[in-house]
Amino acid sequence: AQSVTQLGSHVSVSEGALVLLRCNYSSSVPPYLFWYVQYPNQGLQLLLKYTSAATLVKGINGFEAEFKKSETSFHLTKPSAHMSDAAEYFCAVKSPQRDMRFGAGTRLTVKP
Amino acid sequence: GAGVSQTPSNKVTEKGKYVELRCDPISGHTALYWYRQSLGQGPEFLIYFQGTGAADDSGLPNDRFFAVRPEGSVSTLKIQRTERGDSAVYLCASSLTLAGRETQYFGPGTRLLVL
């Protein structure tokens, strides 16, 4: 079985501060891992994905995530938060020929 | 190019009624997925198709839910005898193939409200 746990349903940072959104996964086979962002009243947009190549994955809008097998983690980071980063972020895990499982999401608030 | 589209964007119905939700995937994408997202939750898998056939429908909550993709493109999610608990945003996604590494592209969703 595969699952994802996102620690912290709400994260608040100041503009210009580091963003760290946590994701831990469980999978019986090597997983593919994804981060999606959802802006209000919009569909999910892919930020980045890990597909067993480089463990440090760079995505859009300055986000990156590092796959750490020993910690079963795939945390999302951005060095400097921008007001436009305020949104809901979802981590997801997928094994080959299986469905994608999403975490419950983390709502990021950016304070001016 | 055009992304995944879903119609209607909003649907209000009464308990016990039948509803159909439509998904138009990205042209050429063979895999199509349906998810349900309740308030404050992440998307929950319902069913996915490879071509015309349902490759995995294990996420459908009960036999009131059914989905088809007769020509391997457009898909319709059908809900019979709707209940208030069916109220949610129903998301559709498509990907080029079913391969795990493929990106799923999501539509904007259909917001279903059952009164």
mmCIF file of C-alpha atoms in Angstrom:
data_model
loop_
_atom_site.group_PDB
_atom_site.id
_atom_site.type_symbol
_atom_site.label_atom_id
_atom_site.label_comp_id
_atom_site.label_asym_id
_atom_site.label_seq_id
_atom_site.Cartn_x
_atom_site.Cartn_y
_atom_site.Cartn_z
ATOM 1 C CA ALA A 1 0.000 0.000 0.000
ATOM 2 C CA GLN A 2 1.139 3.531 -0.634
ATOM 3 C CA SER A 3 0.295 6.679 1.297
ATOM 4 C CA VAL A 4 1.452 10.211 1.947
ATOM 5 C CA THR A 5 1.528 12.249 5.135
ATOM 6 C CA GLN A 6 1.875 16.001 5.033
ATOM 7 C CA LEU A 7 2.940 17.408 8.365
ATOM 8 C CA GLY A 8 1.198 20.667 9.107
ATOM 9 C CA SER A 9 -2.128 21.556 7.537
ATOM 10 C CA HIS A 10 -1.220 25.248 7.728
ATOM 11 C CA VAL A 11 2.152 26.933 7.342
ATOM 12 C CA SER A 12 2.660 30.671 7.632
ATOM 13 C CA VAL A 13 5.844 32.468 6.619
ATOM 14 C CA SER A 14 6.889 36.052 6.070
ATOM 15 C CA GLU A 15 7.624 37.313 2.592
ATOM 16 C CA GLY A 16 11.281 36.580 1.818
ATOM 17 C CA ALA A 17 11.549 33.782 4.373
ATOM 18 C CA LEU A 18 12.324 30.130 3.705
ATOM 19 C CA VAL A 19 9.396 27.911 2.787
ATOM 20 C CA LEU A 20 9.488 24.303 4.019
ATOM 21 C CA LEU A 21 6.532 22.005 3.443
ATOM 22 C CA ARG A 22 6.941 18.483 4.758
ATOM 23 C CA CYS A 23 5.936 15.255 3.068
ATOM 24 C CA ASN A 24 6.598 11.670 4.141
ATOM 25 C CA TYR A 25 5.560 8.729 2.042
ATOM 26 C CA SER A 26 4.989 5.031 2.416
ATOM 27 C CA SER A 27 5.384 2.709 -0.541
ATOM 28 C CA SER A 28 6.222 -0.968 -0.939
ATOM 29 C CA VAL A 29 8.027 -0.317 -4.227
ATOM 30 C CA PRO A 30 10.233 2.567 -5.396
ATOM 31 C CA PRO A 31 7.796 5.418 -5.768
ATOM 32 C CA TYR A 32 7.280 8.337 -8.037
ATOM 33 C CA LEU A 33 6.634 11.477 -6.018
ATOM 34 C CA PHE A 34 4.908 14.687 -6.985
ATOM 35 C CA TRP A 35 4.155 18.109 -5.596
ATOM 36 C CA TYR A 36 1.124 19.956 -6.901
ATOM 37 C CA VAL A 37 -0.095 23.475 -6.118
ATOM 38 C CA GLN A 38 -3.721 24.536 -6.094
ATOM 39 C CA TYR A 39 -4.716 28.178 -6.214
ATOM 40 C CA PRO A 40 -8.240 29.145 -5.113
ATOM 41 C CA ASN A 41 -10.905 27.894 -7.520
ATOM 42 C CA GLN A 42 -8.321 26.448 -9.877
ATOM 43 C CA GLY A 43 -7.161 22.971 -10.784
ATOM 44 C CA LEU A 44 -3.996 21.336 -9.542
ATOM 45 C CA GLN A 45 -0.775 22.381 -11.244
ATOM 46 C CA LEU A 46 2.379 20.291 -11.162
ATOM 47 C CA LEU A 47 5.283 21.940 -9.339
ATOM 48 C CA LEU A 48 7.810 19.133 -9.674
ATOM 49 C CA LYS A 49 8.208 15.368 -9.686
ATOM 50 C CA TYR A 50 10.723 12.726 -8.689
ATOM 51 C CA THR A 51 11.072 9.823 -11.116
ATOM 52 C CA SER A 52 14.184 8.038 -9.788
ATOM 53 C CA ALA A 53 16.737 10.213 -11.536
ATOM 54 C CA ALA A 54 18.367 13.004 -9.511
ATOM 55 C CA THR A 55 17.316 13.070 -5.868
ATOM 56 C CA LEU A 56 17.211 16.871 -5.829
ATOM 57 C CA VAL A 57 14.420 17.986 -8.099
ATOM 58 C CA LYS A 58 13.918 21.540 -9.262
ATOM 59 C CA GLY A 59 10.487 22.748 -10.221
ATOM 60 C CA ILE A 60 8.670 25.840 -11.322
ATOM 61 C CA ASN A 61 8.494 29.123 -9.426
ATOM 62 C CA GLY A 62 11.777 28.503 -7.597
ATOM 63 C CA PHE A 63 10.596 25.424 -5.697
ATOM 64 C CA GLU A 64 12.680 22.325 -5.215
ATOM 65 C CA ALA A 65 12.369 19.054 -3.326
ATOM 66 C CA GLU A 66 14.820 16.399 -2.210
ATOM 67 C CA PHE A 67 14.038 12.687 -2.209
ATOM 68 C CA LYS A 68 15.512 11.041 0.876
ATOM 69 C CA LYS A 69 14.933 7.308 0.817
ATOM 70 C CA SER A 70 16.381 6.745 4.298
ATOM 71 C CA GLU A 71 13.867 9.198 5.746
ATOM 72 C CA THR A 72 11.041 8.341 3.306
ATOM 73 C CA SER A 73 10.663 12.075 2.790
ATOM 74 C CA PHE A 74 10.143 14.451 -0.095
ATOM 75 C CA HIS A 75 10.015 17.886 1.506
ATOM 76 C CA LEU A 76 9.315 20.961 -0.627
ATOM 77 C CA THR A 77 11.413 24.099 -0.176
ATOM 78 C CA LYS A 78 11.813 27.569 -1.582
ATOM 79 C CA PRO A 79 14.548 29.909 -0.342
ATOM 80 C CA SER A 80 12.479 33.086 -0.395
ATOM 81 C CA ALA A 81 8.689 33.212 -0.192
ATOM 82 C CA HIS A 82 6.689 35.519 -2.410
ATOM 83 C CA MET A 83 3.159 36.700 -1.822
ATOM 84 C CA SER A 84 2.063 34.852 -4.957
ATOM 85 C CA ASP A 85 3.128 31.532 -3.366
ATOM 86 C CA ALA A 86 0.085 31.572 -1.088
ATOM 87 C CA ALA A 87 -1.889 28.477 -2.063
ATOM 88 C CA GLU A 88 -2.644 24.881 -1.103
ATOM 89 C CA TYR A 89 0.160 22.397 -1.730
ATOM 90 C CA PHE A 90 -0.320 18.666 -2.171
ATOM 91 C CA CYS A 91 2.246 15.911 -2.078
ATOM 92 C CA ALA A 92 1.399 12.717 -3.948
ATOM 93 C CA VAL A 93 2.892 9.242 -4.399
ATOM 94 C CA LYS A 94 2.417 6.858 -7.290
ATOM 95 C CA SER A 95 3.741 3.388 -7.931
ATOM 96 C CA PRO A 96 3.874 1.875 -11.414
ATOM 97 C CA GLN A 97 0.441 0.903 -12.687
ATOM 98 C CA ARG A 98 -1.191 2.116 -9.509
ATOM 99 C CA ASP A 99 -3.338 5.072 -8.692
ATOM 100 C CA MET A 100 -1.951 8.297 -7.286
ATOM 101 C CA ARG A 101 -2.416 8.939 -3.568
ATOM 102 C CA PHE A 102 -2.479 12.504 -2.294
ATOM 103 C CA GLY A 103 -1.772 13.960 1.094
ATOM 104 C CA ALA A 104 -4.327 16.097 2.877
ATOM 105 C CA GLY A 105 -2.585 19.269 1.743
ATOM 106 C CA THR A 106 -0.771 22.169 3.389
ATOM 107 C CA ARG A 107 -2.145 25.679 3.131
ATOM 108 C CA LEU A 108 0.685 28.183 2.792
ATOM 109 C CA THR A 109 0.091 31.746 3.938
ATOM 110 C CA VAL A 110 2.647 34.454 3.152
ATOM 111 C CA LYS A 111 2.647 37.533 5.378
ATOM 112 C CA PRO A 112 3.887 40.870 4.060
ATOM 113 C CA GLY B 1 -2.678 23.719 -26.466
ATOM 114 C CA ALA B 2 -5.967 23.083 -24.702
ATOM 115 C CA GLY B 3 -5.828 21.547 -21.270
ATOM 116 C CA VAL B 4 -8.248 19.237 -19.524
ATOM 117 C CA SER B 5 -11.734 20.661 -19.466
ATOM 118 C CA GLN B 6 -14.669 19.687 -17.271
ATOM 119 C CA THR B 7 -18.330 20.514 -17.524
ATOM 120 C CA PRO B 8 -20.323 21.775 -15.818
ATOM 121 C CA SER B 9 -18.136 23.860 -13.541
ATOM 122 C CA ASN B 10 -20.871 23.827 -10.908
ATOM 123 C CA LYS B 11 -23.821 21.510 -10.408
ATOM 124 C CA VAL B 12 -26.545 21.812 -7.816
ATOM 125 C CA THR B 13 -28.951 18.930 -7.508
ATOM 126 C CA GLU B 14 -31.438 17.467 -5.087
ATOM 127 C CA LYS B 15 -30.950 14.351 -3.039
ATOM 128 C CA GLY B 16 -31.965 11.280 -5.027
ATOM 129 C CA LYS B 17 -31.356 12.784 -8.461
ATOM 130 C CA TYR B 18 -29.019 11.498 -11.163
ATOM 131 C CA VAL B 19 -26.040 13.562 -12.360
ATOM 132 C CA GLU B 20 -23.455 13.288 -15.096
ATOM 133 C CA LEU B 21 -20.094 15.013 -15.021
ATOM 134 C CA ARG B 22 -18.050 15.314 -18.175
ATOM 135 C CA CYS B 23 -14.305 15.369 -18.739
ATOM 136 C CA ASP B 24 -12.460 16.247 -21.951
ATOM 137 C CA PRO B 25 -8.824 15.142 -21.651
ATOM 138 C CA ILE B 26 -5.846 16.557 -23.453
ATOM 139 C CA SER B 27 -5.826 15.307 -27.029
ATOM 140 C CA GLY B 28 -3.696 12.183 -27.417
ATOM 141 C CA HIS B 29 -3.651 11.288 -23.740
ATOM 142 C CA THR B 30 -4.556 7.638 -23.316
ATOM 143 C CA ALA B 31 -4.903 7.626 -19.539
ATOM 144 C CA LEU B 32 -7.727 9.407 -17.744
ATOM 145 C CA TYR B 33 -8.357 9.674 -14.014
ATOM 146 C CA TRP B 34 -11.225 10.753 -11.790
ATOM 147 C CA TYR B 35 -10.733 12.058 -8.267
ATOM 148 C CA ARG B 36 -13.035 13.476 -5.612
ATOM 149 C CA GLN B 37 -11.883 16.294 -3.351
ATOM 150 C CA SER B 38 -13.850 17.074 -0.242
ATOM 151 C CA LEU B 39 -13.426 20.353 1.621
ATOM 152 C CA GLY B 40 -10.074 20.520 3.361
ATOM 153 C CA GLN B 41 -8.867 17.227 1.919
ATOM 154 C CA GLY B 42 -6.574 16.077 -0.817
ATOM 155 C CA PRO B 43 -7.946 14.488 -3.977
ATOM 156 C CA GLU B 44 -9.158 10.938 -3.468
ATOM 157 C CA PHE B 45 -8.771 8.459 -6.309
ATOM 158 C CA LEU B 46 -11.972 7.092 -7.836
ATOM 159 C CA ILE B 47 -11.178 5.381 -11.137
ATOM 160 C CA TYR B 48 -8.777 5.462 -14.035
ATOM 161 C CA PHE B 49 -8.955 4.429 -17.662
ATOM 162 C CA GLN B 50 -6.410 3.233 -20.149
ATOM 163 C CA GLY B 51 -8.081 3.826 -23.484
ATOM 164 C CA THR B 52 -11.705 2.755 -23.285
ATOM 165 C CA GLY B 53 -11.397 0.308 -20.440
ATOM 166 C CA ALA B 54 -11.417 0.991 -16.719
ATOM 167 C CA ALA B 55 -7.976 -0.142 -15.583
ATOM 168 C CA ASP B 56 -8.819 0.309 -11.905
ATOM 169 C CA ASP B 57 -12.171 1.283 -10.416
ATOM 170 C CA SER B 58 -11.327 0.316 -6.853
ATOM 171 C CA GLY B 59 -11.792 3.881 -5.620
ATOM 172 C CA LEU B 60 -15.465 4.146 -6.528
ATOM 173 C CA PRO B 61 -17.245 4.364 -3.160
ATOM 174 C CA ASN B 62 -20.270 2.259 -4.073
ATOM 175 C CA ASP B 63 -22.370 1.063 -6.978
ATOM 176 C CA ARG B 64 -24.131 4.421 -7.329
ATOM 177 C CA PHE B 65 -20.966 5.672 -9.023
ATOM 178 C CA PHE B 66 -20.088 4.660 -12.555
ATOM 179 C CA ALA B 67 -17.797 6.066 -15.237
ATOM 180 C CA VAL B 68 -17.447 5.437 -18.946
ATOM 181 C CA ARG B 69 -15.060 6.387 -21.702
ATOM 182 C CA PRO B 70 -16.635 4.788 -24.777
ATOM 183 C CA GLU B 71 -14.324 6.137 -27.468
ATOM 184 C CA GLY B 72 -11.148 6.472 -25.439
ATOM 185 C CA SER B 73 -11.349 10.231 -25.187
ATOM 186 C CA VAL B 74 -14.201 11.999 -23.355
ATOM 187 C CA SER B 75 -15.268 10.443 -20.084
ATOM 188 C CA THR B 76 -18.464 10.776 -18.081
ATOM 189 C CA LEU B 77 -18.785 10.155 -14.370
ATOM 190 C CA LYS B 78 -22.331 9.156 -13.463
ATOM 191 C CA ILE B 79 -23.817 9.297 -9.991
ATOM 192 C CA GLN B 80 -27.209 7.734 -9.309
ATOM 193 C CA ARG B 81 -29.506 8.518 -6.380
ATOM 194 C CA THR B 82 -27.241 11.305 -5.167
ATOM 195 C CA GLU B 83 -26.752 11.805 -1.447
ATOM 196 C CA ARG B 84 -25.680 14.893 0.478
ATOM 197 C CA GLY B 85 -22.384 13.180 1.226
ATOM 198 C CA ASP B 86 -21.594 13.150 -2.493
ATOM 199 C CA SER B 87 -21.095 16.923 -2.373
ATOM 200 C CA ALA B 88 -17.489 17.607 -3.347
ATOM 201 C CA VAL B 89 -15.303 18.815 -6.187
ATOM 202 C CA TYR B 90 -14.845 16.117 -8.794
ATOM 203 C CA LEU B 91 -11.511 16.372 -10.567
ATOM 204 C CA CYS B 92 -10.474 14.827 -13.830
ATOM 205 C CA ALA B 93 -6.879 14.387 -14.966
ATOM 206 C CA SER B 94 -5.195 12.900 -18.015
ATOM 207 C CA SER B 95 -1.710 11.720 -18.831
ATOM 208 C CA LEU B 96 0.039 10.576 -21.982
ATOM 209 C CA THR B 97 0.271 7.004 -20.736
ATOM 210 C CA LEU B 98 -0.358 5.084 -17.527
ATOM 211 C CA ALA B 99 3.348 4.956 -16.723
ATOM 212 C CA GLY B 100 4.029 6.022 -13.171
ATOM 213 C CA ARG B 101 6.418 8.776 -14.114
ATOM 214 C CA GLU B 102 3.921 10.502 -16.377
ATOM 215 C CA THR B 103 2.563 13.833 -15.224
ATOM 216 C CA GLN B 104 -1.169 13.985 -14.646
ATOM 217 C CA TYR B 105 -2.728 17.199 -15.907
ATOM 218 C CA PHE B 106 -5.797 18.278 -13.992
ATOM 219 C CA GLY B 107 -8.940 20.030 -15.057
ATOM 220 C CA PRO B 108 -10.536 22.788 -12.973
ATOM 221 C CA GLY B 109 -13.075 20.411 -11.494
ATOM 222 C CA THR B 110 -16.847 20.231 -11.185
ATOM 223 C CA ARG B 111 -18.224 21.450 -7.881
ATOM 224 C CA LEU B 112 -21.207 19.250 -6.996
ATOM 225 C CA LEU B 113 -23.646 20.299 -4.318
ATOM 226 C CA VAL B 114 -26.405 17.905 -3.300
ATOM 227 C CA LEU B 115 -29.196 19.574 -1.356
#
